[in-house]
Amino acid sequence: MSTVAAPKKINPLLAAYLASLAAHPLRTKAITTSVLQFVQEVLATHLAGVPAQRVPKDAPLYAHALARAKINTKAPRMALYGLCVSAPLSHTLVGLMQKLFAGKTGLGAKIGQLLVSNLVIAPMQVAVYLSCTAIINGARTFDDVAKTVKAGFMSALRVTWMTLPLTIVIAQRYLASELWVPFINLVQFITGTYFNTKLKKIRMHMEARAKKDEERKRD
């Protein structure tokens, strides 16, 4: 007598998310990225030691609560970046790569996908991310944006090169296929928080140096 294994049950929320991802991939990715970018910005602000924004004593209670939590105008801007820039860009680039290698399953195709992902897609995503975060963090000139990109580009790209292939290997070997997307989102959230924290520290260092230079000129 043969027995048939019962199908694995997955969390209803995860099942609903995966169904939404299948039915509306871009919209689901955009909303997910937007939420993660918001949380990432708040967390990075705390980790970088950015001083809390000062608010008037007579400001509403919610304003004081937001200031203590270090939730400022940059958090919704990062959410907007995730919604309108990061998710659509990633969706488009990955879609183009999939079309390029559609129907190809050999070793050469796998190596080609890895090279395109690491040498074309990743650098573009890192450059756009650093440029947008520089503007959100206060950069107003091309030189300011270029300095931020130059300061963080190779560091961010190296981390991406180290984590992306490893993330894919771990997902393929140790996780059920339905857990791949949440796992990759988690890894990207962690590395993104690291990038953002480092950028904030660089920005504070640049501002402190500029302030010292200005004080020396006055003296």
Coordinates of C-alpha atoms in Angstrom, one line a residue:
M1 CA 0.0 0.0 0.0
S2 CA 1.5 3.3 -1.1
T3 CA 1.2 6.5 0.8
V4 CA 1.2 10.0 -0.5
A5 CA 3.0 12.7 1.5
A6 CA 0.7 15.5 2.5
P7 CA 1.7 18.8 0.9
K8 CA 3.6 21.2 3.2
K9 CA 1.5 23.9 4.8
I10 CA 2.9 27.4 4.6
N11 CA 2.1 30.5 6.6
P12 CA -1.2 32.1 5.3
L13 CA 0.5 35.5 5.1
L14 CA 3.4 34.1 3.2
A15 CA 1.0 32.3 0.9
A16 CA -0.9 35.6 0.3
Y17 CA 2.3 37.5 -0.4
L18 CA 3.5 34.9 -2.9
A19 CA 0.1 34.9 -4.6
S20 CA 0.3 38.7 -4.9
L21 CA 3.9 38.4 -6.2
A22 CA 2.8 36.0 -8.9
A23 CA -0.3 38.1 -9.9
H24 CA 1.2 41.6 -9.6
P25 CA 5.0 41.3 -9.5
L26 CA 6.0 44.9 -10.0
R27 CA 3.4 46.3 -7.6
T28 CA 4.2 43.8 -4.9
K29 CA 7.9 44.3 -5.2
A30 CA 7.5 48.1 -5.2
I31 CA 5.4 48.1 -2.0
T32 CA 7.7 45.6 -0.3
T33 CA 10.8 47.6 -1.2
S34 CA 9.1 50.8 -0.1
V35 CA 8.3 49.5 3.4
L36 CA 11.8 48.0 3.8
Q37 CA 13.5 51.2 2.7
F38 CA 11.5 53.2 5.3
V39 CA 12.5 50.8 8.1
Q40 CA 16.0 50.6 6.8
E41 CA 16.4 54.4 6.9
V42 CA 15.2 54.7 10.5
L43 CA 17.4 51.8 11.6
A44 CA 20.5 53.2 9.8
T45 CA 19.9 56.6 11.5
H46 CA 20.1 55.0 14.9
L47 CA 23.1 52.8 14.0
A48 CA 25.0 55.7 12.6
G49 CA 24.5 57.8 15.7
V50 CA 22.8 60.7 13.8
P51 CA 21.5 63.2 16.4
A52 CA 17.8 63.4 16.9
Q53 CA 16.1 66.3 15.2
R54 CA 15.3 69.2 17.5
V55 CA 11.7 70.2 17.8
P56 CA 10.1 73.2 19.6
K57 CA 8.9 72.5 23.1
D58 CA 5.4 73.5 22.2
A59 CA 5.3 71.1 19.2
P60 CA 2.6 68.4 19.2
L61 CA 3.2 65.2 21.1
Y62 CA 3.5 63.2 17.9
A63 CA 6.4 65.5 16.7
H64 CA 8.4 64.8 19.9
A65 CA 7.7 61.0 19.5
L66 CA 8.9 61.0 15.9
A67 CA 12.0 63.0 16.9
R68 CA 12.8 60.5 19.7
A69 CA 12.4 57.6 17.2
K70 CA 14.6 59.5 14.7
I71 CA 11.9 59.3 12.1
N72 CA 12.4 62.4 9.9
T73 CA 11.5 63.5 6.4
K74 CA 14.3 61.2 5.0
A75 CA 12.4 58.0 5.9
P76 CA 9.3 58.7 3.6
R77 CA 11.7 59.9 0.9
M78 CA 13.6 56.6 1.1
A79 CA 10.2 54.8 0.9
L80 CA 9.4 56.8 -2.2
Y81 CA 12.8 55.9 -3.7
G82 CA 12.0 52.2 -3.1
L83 CA 8.6 52.5 -4.6
C84 CA 9.4 54.6 -7.7
V85 CA 13.1 53.9 -8.4
S86 CA 14.6 50.8 -6.8
A87 CA 11.9 48.3 -7.3
P88 CA 11.1 49.3 -11.0
L89 CA 14.8 49.4 -11.9
S90 CA 15.5 46.0 -10.4
H91 CA 12.3 44.5 -12.0
T92 CA 13.3 45.9 -15.4
L93 CA 16.9 44.9 -15.3
V94 CA 16.3 41.4 -14.1
G95 CA 13.5 41.0 -16.6
L96 CA 15.8 42.0 -19.4
M97 CA 18.4 39.5 -18.2
Q98 CA 15.8 36.7 -18.1
K99 CA 14.7 37.5 -21.6
L100 CA 18.3 37.5 -22.8
F101 CA 18.9 34.0 -21.4
A102 CA 15.4 32.6 -22.0
G103 CA 15.5 28.9 -22.9
K104 CA 19.2 28.6 -22.1
T105 CA 20.0 26.2 -19.3
G106 CA 23.6 25.1 -19.9
L107 CA 26.7 26.0 -17.9
G108 CA 27.6 28.8 -20.3
A109 CA 24.1 30.4 -19.7
K110 CA 24.5 30.2 -15.9
I111 CA 28.0 31.7 -16.0
G112 CA 26.6 34.4 -18.4
Q113 CA 23.8 35.3 -16.0
L114 CA 26.2 35.5 -13.1
L115 CA 28.5 37.8 -15.1
V116 CA 25.7 40.1 -16.3
S117 CA 24.2 40.2 -12.8
N118 CA 27.5 41.1 -11.1
L119 CA 29.2 43.2 -13.8
V120 CA 26.2 45.1 -15.3
I121 CA 23.1 45.0 -13.1
A122 CA 24.8 45.3 -9.7
P123 CA 27.0 48.3 -10.6
M124 CA 24.0 50.1 -12.0
Q125 CA 21.9 49.4 -8.9
V126 CA 24.6 50.5 -6.6
A127 CA 25.3 53.8 -8.5
V128 CA 21.6 54.7 -8.6
Y129 CA 21.2 53.8 -4.9
L130 CA 24.2 55.9 -3.8
S131 CA 23.1 58.8 -6.0
C132 CA 19.6 58.8 -4.7
T133 CA 20.6 58.5 -1.0
A134 CA 23.1 61.3 -1.5
I135 CA 20.4 63.6 -2.7
I136 CA 18.0 62.5 0.1
N137 CA 20.7 63.1 2.6
G138 CA 21.2 66.6 1.5
A139 CA 23.5 66.7 -1.5
R140 CA 22.5 69.5 -3.9
T141 CA 25.3 69.6 -6.5
F142 CA 26.7 67.1 -8.9
D143 CA 30.0 67.2 -7.1
D144 CA 28.4 66.3 -3.8
V145 CA 26.6 63.4 -5.4
A146 CA 29.8 62.3 -7.2
K147 CA 31.8 62.4 -4.0
T148 CA 29.3 60.2 -2.2
V149 CA 29.2 57.7 -5.1
K150 CA 33.0 57.6 -5.3
A151 CA 33.3 57.1 -1.5
G152 CA 30.9 54.2 -1.3
F153 CA 30.8 52.6 -4.7
M154 CA 33.5 49.9 -4.5
S155 CA 32.7 49.1 -0.9
A156 CA 29.0 48.6 -1.6
L157 CA 29.8 46.7 -4.8
R158 CA 32.2 44.3 -3.0
V159 CA 29.6 43.5 -0.4
T160 CA 27.0 42.8 -3.2
W161 CA 29.5 40.6 -5.0
M162 CA 30.1 38.6 -1.8
T163 CA 26.5 38.3 -0.6
L164 CA 24.5 37.9 -3.8
P165 CA 26.0 34.6 -5.1
L166 CA 26.2 33.2 -1.5
T167 CA 22.5 34.2 -0.9
I168 CA 21.4 32.4 -4.0
V169 CA 23.4 29.2 -3.2
I170 CA 22.0 29.1 0.4
A171 CA 18.5 29.6 -0.9
Q172 CA 18.8 26.9 -3.5
R173 CA 20.4 24.4 -1.3
Y174 CA 18.7 24.8 2.1
L175 CA 15.4 26.6 1.6
A176 CA 12.1 25.7 0.1
S177 CA 11.4 27.5 -3.2
E178 CA 8.6 29.5 -1.6
L179 CA 11.0 31.0 0.9
W180 CA 13.6 32.3 -1.6
V181 CA 12.0 35.7 -2.2
P182 CA 11.5 36.5 1.5
F183 CA 15.1 35.3 2.3
I184 CA 16.6 37.4 -0.5
N185 CA 14.6 40.4 0.7
L186 CA 15.9 39.9 4.2
V187 CA 19.6 39.7 3.0
Q188 CA 19.1 42.8 0.9
F189 CA 17.5 44.6 3.8
I190 CA 20.6 43.8 6.0
T191 CA 23.1 44.8 3.4
G192 CA 21.1 47.9 2.5
T193 CA 21.0 48.9 6.2
Y194 CA 24.8 48.5 6.3
F195 CA 25.3 50.7 3.2
N196 CA 23.0 53.4 4.5
T197 CA 24.6 53.4 7.9
K198 CA 28.1 53.7 6.3
L199 CA 26.8 56.5 4.0
K200 CA 25.5 58.5 7.0
K201 CA 28.8 58.2 8.8
I202 CA 30.6 59.4 5.7
R203 CA 28.2 62.3 5.3
M204 CA 28.7 63.3 8.9
H205 CA 32.4 63.1 8.5
M206 CA 32.3 65.3 5.4
E207 CA 30.1 67.8 7.1
A208 CA 32.4 67.9 10.2
R209 CA 35.4 68.4 8.0
A210 CA 33.7 71.2 6.0
K211 CA 32.7 72.9 9.3
K212 CA 36.3 72.8 10.5
D213 CA 37.6 74.2 7.3
E214 CA 35.1 77.0 7.5
E215 CA 36.2 77.8 11.1
R216 CA 39.8 77.9 10.0
K217 CA 39.1 80.3 7.3
R218 CA 37.3 82.6 9.7
D219 CA 40.2 82.5 12.1

